[in-house]
Short mmCIF file of C-alpha atoms and ligand atoms in Angstrom, two decimals:
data_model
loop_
_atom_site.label_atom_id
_atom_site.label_comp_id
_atom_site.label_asym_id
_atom_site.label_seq_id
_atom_site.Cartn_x
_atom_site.Cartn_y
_atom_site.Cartn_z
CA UNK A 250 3.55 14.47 -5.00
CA UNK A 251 0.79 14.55 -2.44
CA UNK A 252 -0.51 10.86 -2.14
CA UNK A 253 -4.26 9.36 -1.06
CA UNK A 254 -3.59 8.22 2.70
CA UNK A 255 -5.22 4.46 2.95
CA UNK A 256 -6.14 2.59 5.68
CA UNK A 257 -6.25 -1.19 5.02
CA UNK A 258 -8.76 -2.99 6.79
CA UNK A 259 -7.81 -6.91 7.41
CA UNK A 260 -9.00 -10.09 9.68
CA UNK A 261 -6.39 -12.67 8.78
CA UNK A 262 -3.25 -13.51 7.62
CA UNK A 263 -3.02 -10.43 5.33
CA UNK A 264 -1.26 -11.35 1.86
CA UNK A 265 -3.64 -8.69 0.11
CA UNK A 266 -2.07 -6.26 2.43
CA UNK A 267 1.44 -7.61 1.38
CA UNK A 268 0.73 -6.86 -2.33
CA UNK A 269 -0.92 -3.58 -1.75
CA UNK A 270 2.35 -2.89 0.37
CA UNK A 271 4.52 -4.76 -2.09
CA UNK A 272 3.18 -2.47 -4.99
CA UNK A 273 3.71 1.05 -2.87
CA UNK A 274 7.86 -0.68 -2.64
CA UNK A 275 7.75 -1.40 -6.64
CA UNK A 276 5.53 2.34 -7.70
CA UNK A 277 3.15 0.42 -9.39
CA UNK A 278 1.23 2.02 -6.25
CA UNK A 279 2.72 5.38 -6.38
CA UNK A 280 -0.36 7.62 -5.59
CA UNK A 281 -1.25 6.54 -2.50
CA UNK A 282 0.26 5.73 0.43
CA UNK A 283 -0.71 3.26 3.30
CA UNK A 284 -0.65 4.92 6.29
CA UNK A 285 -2.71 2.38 8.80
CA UNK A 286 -3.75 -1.18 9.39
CA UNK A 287 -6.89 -2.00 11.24
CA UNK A 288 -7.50 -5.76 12.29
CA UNK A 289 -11.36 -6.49 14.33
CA UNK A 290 -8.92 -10.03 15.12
CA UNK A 291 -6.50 -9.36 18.09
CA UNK A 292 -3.26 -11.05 17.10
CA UNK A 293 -4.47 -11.50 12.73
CA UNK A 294 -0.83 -12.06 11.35
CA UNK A 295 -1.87 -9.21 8.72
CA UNK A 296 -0.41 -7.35 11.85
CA UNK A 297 2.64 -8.51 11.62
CA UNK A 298 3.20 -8.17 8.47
CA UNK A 299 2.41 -3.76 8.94
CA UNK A 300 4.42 -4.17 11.72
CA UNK A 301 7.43 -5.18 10.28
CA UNK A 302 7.06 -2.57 7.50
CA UNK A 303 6.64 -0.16 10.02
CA UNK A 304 2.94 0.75 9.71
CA UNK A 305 1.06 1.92 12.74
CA UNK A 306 -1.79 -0.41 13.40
CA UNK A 307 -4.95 -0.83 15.54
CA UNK A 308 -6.69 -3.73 16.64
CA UNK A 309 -10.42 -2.60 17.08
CA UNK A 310 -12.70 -5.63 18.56
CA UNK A 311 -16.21 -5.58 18.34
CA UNK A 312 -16.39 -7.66 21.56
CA UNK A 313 -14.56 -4.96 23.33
CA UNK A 314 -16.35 -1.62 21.76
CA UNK A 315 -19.74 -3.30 23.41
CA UNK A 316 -20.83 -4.29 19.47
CA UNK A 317 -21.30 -3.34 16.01
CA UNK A 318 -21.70 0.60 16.39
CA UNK A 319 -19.08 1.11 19.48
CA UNK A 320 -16.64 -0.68 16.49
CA UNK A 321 -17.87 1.44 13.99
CA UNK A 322 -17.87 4.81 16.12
CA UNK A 323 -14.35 3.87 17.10
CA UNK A 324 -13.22 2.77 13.91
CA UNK A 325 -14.34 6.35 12.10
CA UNK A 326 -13.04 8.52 14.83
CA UNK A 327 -9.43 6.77 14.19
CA UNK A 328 -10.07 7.03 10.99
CA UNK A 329 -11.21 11.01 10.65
CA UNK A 330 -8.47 11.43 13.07
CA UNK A 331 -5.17 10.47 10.55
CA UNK A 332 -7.20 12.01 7.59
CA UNK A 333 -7.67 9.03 5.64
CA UNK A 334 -8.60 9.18 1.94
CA UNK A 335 -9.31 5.97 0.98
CA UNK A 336 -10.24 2.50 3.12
CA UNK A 337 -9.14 -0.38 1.76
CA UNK A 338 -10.99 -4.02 2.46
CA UNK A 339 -8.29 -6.64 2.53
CA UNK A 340 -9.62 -9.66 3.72
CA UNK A 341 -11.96 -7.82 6.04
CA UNK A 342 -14.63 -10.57 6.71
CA UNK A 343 -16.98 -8.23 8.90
CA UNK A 344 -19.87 -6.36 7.46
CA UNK A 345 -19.93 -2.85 7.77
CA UNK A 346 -23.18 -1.50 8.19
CA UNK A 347 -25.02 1.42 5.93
CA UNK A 348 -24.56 3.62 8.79
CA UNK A 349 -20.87 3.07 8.50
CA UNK A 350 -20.65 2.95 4.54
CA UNK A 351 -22.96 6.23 3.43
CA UNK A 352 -19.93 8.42 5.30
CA UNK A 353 -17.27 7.23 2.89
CA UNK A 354 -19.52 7.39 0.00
CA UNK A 355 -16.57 5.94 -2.86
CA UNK A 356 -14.11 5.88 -0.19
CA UNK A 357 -13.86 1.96 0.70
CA UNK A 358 -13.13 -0.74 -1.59
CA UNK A 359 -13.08 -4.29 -1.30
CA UNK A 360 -11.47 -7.54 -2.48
CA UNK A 361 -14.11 -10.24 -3.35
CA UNK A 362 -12.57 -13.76 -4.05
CA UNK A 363 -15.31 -14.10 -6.58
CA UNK A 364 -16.90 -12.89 -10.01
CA UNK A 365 -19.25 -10.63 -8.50
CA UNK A 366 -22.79 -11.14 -9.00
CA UNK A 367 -21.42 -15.26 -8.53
CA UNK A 368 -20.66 -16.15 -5.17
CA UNK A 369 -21.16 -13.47 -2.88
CA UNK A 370 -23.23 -11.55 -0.20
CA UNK A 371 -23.27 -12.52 3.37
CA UNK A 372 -22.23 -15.64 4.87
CA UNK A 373 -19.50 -15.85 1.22
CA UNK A 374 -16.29 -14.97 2.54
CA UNK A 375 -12.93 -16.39 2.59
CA UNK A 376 -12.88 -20.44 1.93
CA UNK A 377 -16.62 -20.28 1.69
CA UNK A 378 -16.99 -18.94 -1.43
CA UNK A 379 -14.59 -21.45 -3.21
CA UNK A 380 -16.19 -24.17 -1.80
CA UNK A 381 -19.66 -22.51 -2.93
CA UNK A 382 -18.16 -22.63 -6.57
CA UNK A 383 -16.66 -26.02 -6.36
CA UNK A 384 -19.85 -27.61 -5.56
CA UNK A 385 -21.65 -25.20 -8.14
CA UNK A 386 -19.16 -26.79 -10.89
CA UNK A 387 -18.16 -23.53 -12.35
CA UNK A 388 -15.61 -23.58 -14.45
CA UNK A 389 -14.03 -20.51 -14.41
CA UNK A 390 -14.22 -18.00 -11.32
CA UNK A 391 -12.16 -15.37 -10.41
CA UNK A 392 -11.71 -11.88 -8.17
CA UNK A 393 -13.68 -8.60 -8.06
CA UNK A 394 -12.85 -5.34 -6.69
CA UNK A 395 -15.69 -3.30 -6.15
CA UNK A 396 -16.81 0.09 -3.97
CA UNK A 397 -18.41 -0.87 -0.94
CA UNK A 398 -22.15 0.38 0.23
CA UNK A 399 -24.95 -0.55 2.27
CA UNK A 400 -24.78 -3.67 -0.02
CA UNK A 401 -22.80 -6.50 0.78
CA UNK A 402 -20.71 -7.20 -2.25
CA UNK A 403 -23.40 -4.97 -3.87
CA UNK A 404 -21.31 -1.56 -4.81
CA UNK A 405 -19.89 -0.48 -8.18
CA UNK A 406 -17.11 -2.88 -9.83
CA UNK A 407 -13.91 -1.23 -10.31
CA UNK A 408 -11.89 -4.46 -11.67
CA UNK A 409 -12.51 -8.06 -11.84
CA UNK A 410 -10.39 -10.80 -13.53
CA UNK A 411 -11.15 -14.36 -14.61
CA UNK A 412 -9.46 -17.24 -13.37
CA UNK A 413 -10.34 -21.40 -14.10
CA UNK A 414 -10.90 -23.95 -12.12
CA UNK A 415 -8.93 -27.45 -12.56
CA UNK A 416 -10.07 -30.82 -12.52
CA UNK A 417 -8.77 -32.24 -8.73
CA UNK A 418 -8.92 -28.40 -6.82
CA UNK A 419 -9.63 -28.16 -3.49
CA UNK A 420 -11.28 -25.25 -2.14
CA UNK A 421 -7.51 -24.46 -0.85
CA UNK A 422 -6.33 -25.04 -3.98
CA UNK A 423 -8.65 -22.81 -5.87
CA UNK A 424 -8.08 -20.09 -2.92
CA UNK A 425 -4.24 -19.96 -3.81
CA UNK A 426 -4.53 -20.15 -7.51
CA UNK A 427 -7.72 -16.44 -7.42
CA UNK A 428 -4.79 -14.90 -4.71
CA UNK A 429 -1.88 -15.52 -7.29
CA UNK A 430 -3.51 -14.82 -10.28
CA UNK A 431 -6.22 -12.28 -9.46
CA UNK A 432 -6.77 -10.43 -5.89
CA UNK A 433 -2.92 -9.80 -5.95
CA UNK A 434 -2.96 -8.27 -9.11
CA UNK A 435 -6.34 -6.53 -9.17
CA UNK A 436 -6.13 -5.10 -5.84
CA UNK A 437 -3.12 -2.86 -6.18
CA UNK A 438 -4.16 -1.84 -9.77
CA UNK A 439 -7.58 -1.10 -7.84
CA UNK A 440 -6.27 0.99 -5.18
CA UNK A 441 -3.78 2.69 -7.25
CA UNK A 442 -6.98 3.70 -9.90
CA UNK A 443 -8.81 5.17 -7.11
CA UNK A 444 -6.41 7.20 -4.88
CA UNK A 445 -5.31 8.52 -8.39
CA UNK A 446 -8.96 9.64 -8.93
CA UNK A 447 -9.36 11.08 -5.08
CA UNK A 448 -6.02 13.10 -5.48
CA UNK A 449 -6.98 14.33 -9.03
CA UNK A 450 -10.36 15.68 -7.87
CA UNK A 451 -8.19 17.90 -5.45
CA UNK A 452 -6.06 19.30 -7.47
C1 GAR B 65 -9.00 -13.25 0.46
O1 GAR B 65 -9.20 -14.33 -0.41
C2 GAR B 65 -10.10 -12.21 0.26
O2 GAR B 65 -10.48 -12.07 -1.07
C3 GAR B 65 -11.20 -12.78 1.08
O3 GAR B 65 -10.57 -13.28 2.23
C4 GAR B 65 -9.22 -13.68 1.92
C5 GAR B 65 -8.27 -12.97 2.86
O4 GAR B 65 -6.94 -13.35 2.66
N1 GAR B 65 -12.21 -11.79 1.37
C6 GAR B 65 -13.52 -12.07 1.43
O5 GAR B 65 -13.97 -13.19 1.33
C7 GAR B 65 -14.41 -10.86 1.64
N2 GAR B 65 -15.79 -11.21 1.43
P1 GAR B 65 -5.72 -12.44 3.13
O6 GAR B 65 -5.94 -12.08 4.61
O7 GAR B 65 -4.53 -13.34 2.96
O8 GAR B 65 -5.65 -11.24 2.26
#
């Protein structure tokens, strides 16, 4: 069977990358296929964790590329160039510009440690937006998945699942507890949904 080829997208220590990788192992990804990793952080551990699976990766740094649209130039050529399908956002805390976005119109996806519209936009990413709903008081928040365009966190929801917050979290706390119970979960179902959809409109 002829599978979507994804490109995950990651900044840190990648364990939304291990259960998208995780669920190709197990089928429960079984129409697509990750075929690179792409870190804007030299040395992210998400790296590692390719590595050792034996995924080719690329470190592309902004600093480097002399800004924003070198990064983005470079980061579409190496993408065009291994005939990706599908880009997947797995704890990629950069924003990609509308420039970037409107050529992979429903071809990127992202993980949002939030219930999208709570939470998000620029400046909420990673530990930020569980401290931003601890000091809200919400009691229940949770993950989205969306499609990503010249919005930030603004594009079409694709999945999104609830999870509650406890008397005593910390915003670490409340980080592990949305990864276990809903970006882990969500993210793979997510990506399997869409490269199922891209390869289906081919055939
Ligand atoms: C995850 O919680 C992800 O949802 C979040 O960063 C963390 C990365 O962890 N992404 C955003 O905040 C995007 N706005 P990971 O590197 O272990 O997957």
């Amino acid at each position: 069977m002829l599978k979507a080829r994804i490109a995950v997208l990651v900044s840190g220590g990648g364990t939304n990358l291990q259960a998208l990788m995780d669920a190709e192992t197990s089928g429960k990804l079984a129409s697509g296929q990750i075929v690179l990793v792409v870190s804007n952080v030299p040395g992210a551990y998400a790296l590692e964790r390719a590595k050792s699976r034996g995924i080719e990766t690329l470190t592309l740094s902004r600093k480097a590329l002399g800004g924003q649209e070198g990064f983005e130039r470079a980061l579409h050529e190496a993408l065009t160039e291994r005939g990706i399908d599908l880009i997947v956002l797995a704890g990629f805390l950069s924003i990609l510009s509308a420039g970037f976005t409107s050529k992979w119109p429903d071809r990127i996806i992202n993980i949002h440690p939030a219930l999208i519209p709570s939470f998000c936009g620029k400046g909420f990413y990673g530990l930020h937006v569980h401290e931003a709903a601890l000091a809200y008081g919400v009691k229940v928040t949770g993950a989205t998945v969306h499609f990503v365009n010249e919005v930030p966190d603004g594009g079409r929801i694709i999945a999104q699942k609830a999870v509650c917050v406890r008397d005593g979290d910390t915003p670490e706390i409340l980080q592990r507890r949305v990864m276990e119970e809903a970006e882990w979960v969500i993210l793979p179902e997510a990506a399997e949904k869409v490269s199922k959809e891209i390869m289906e409109g081919r055939a």
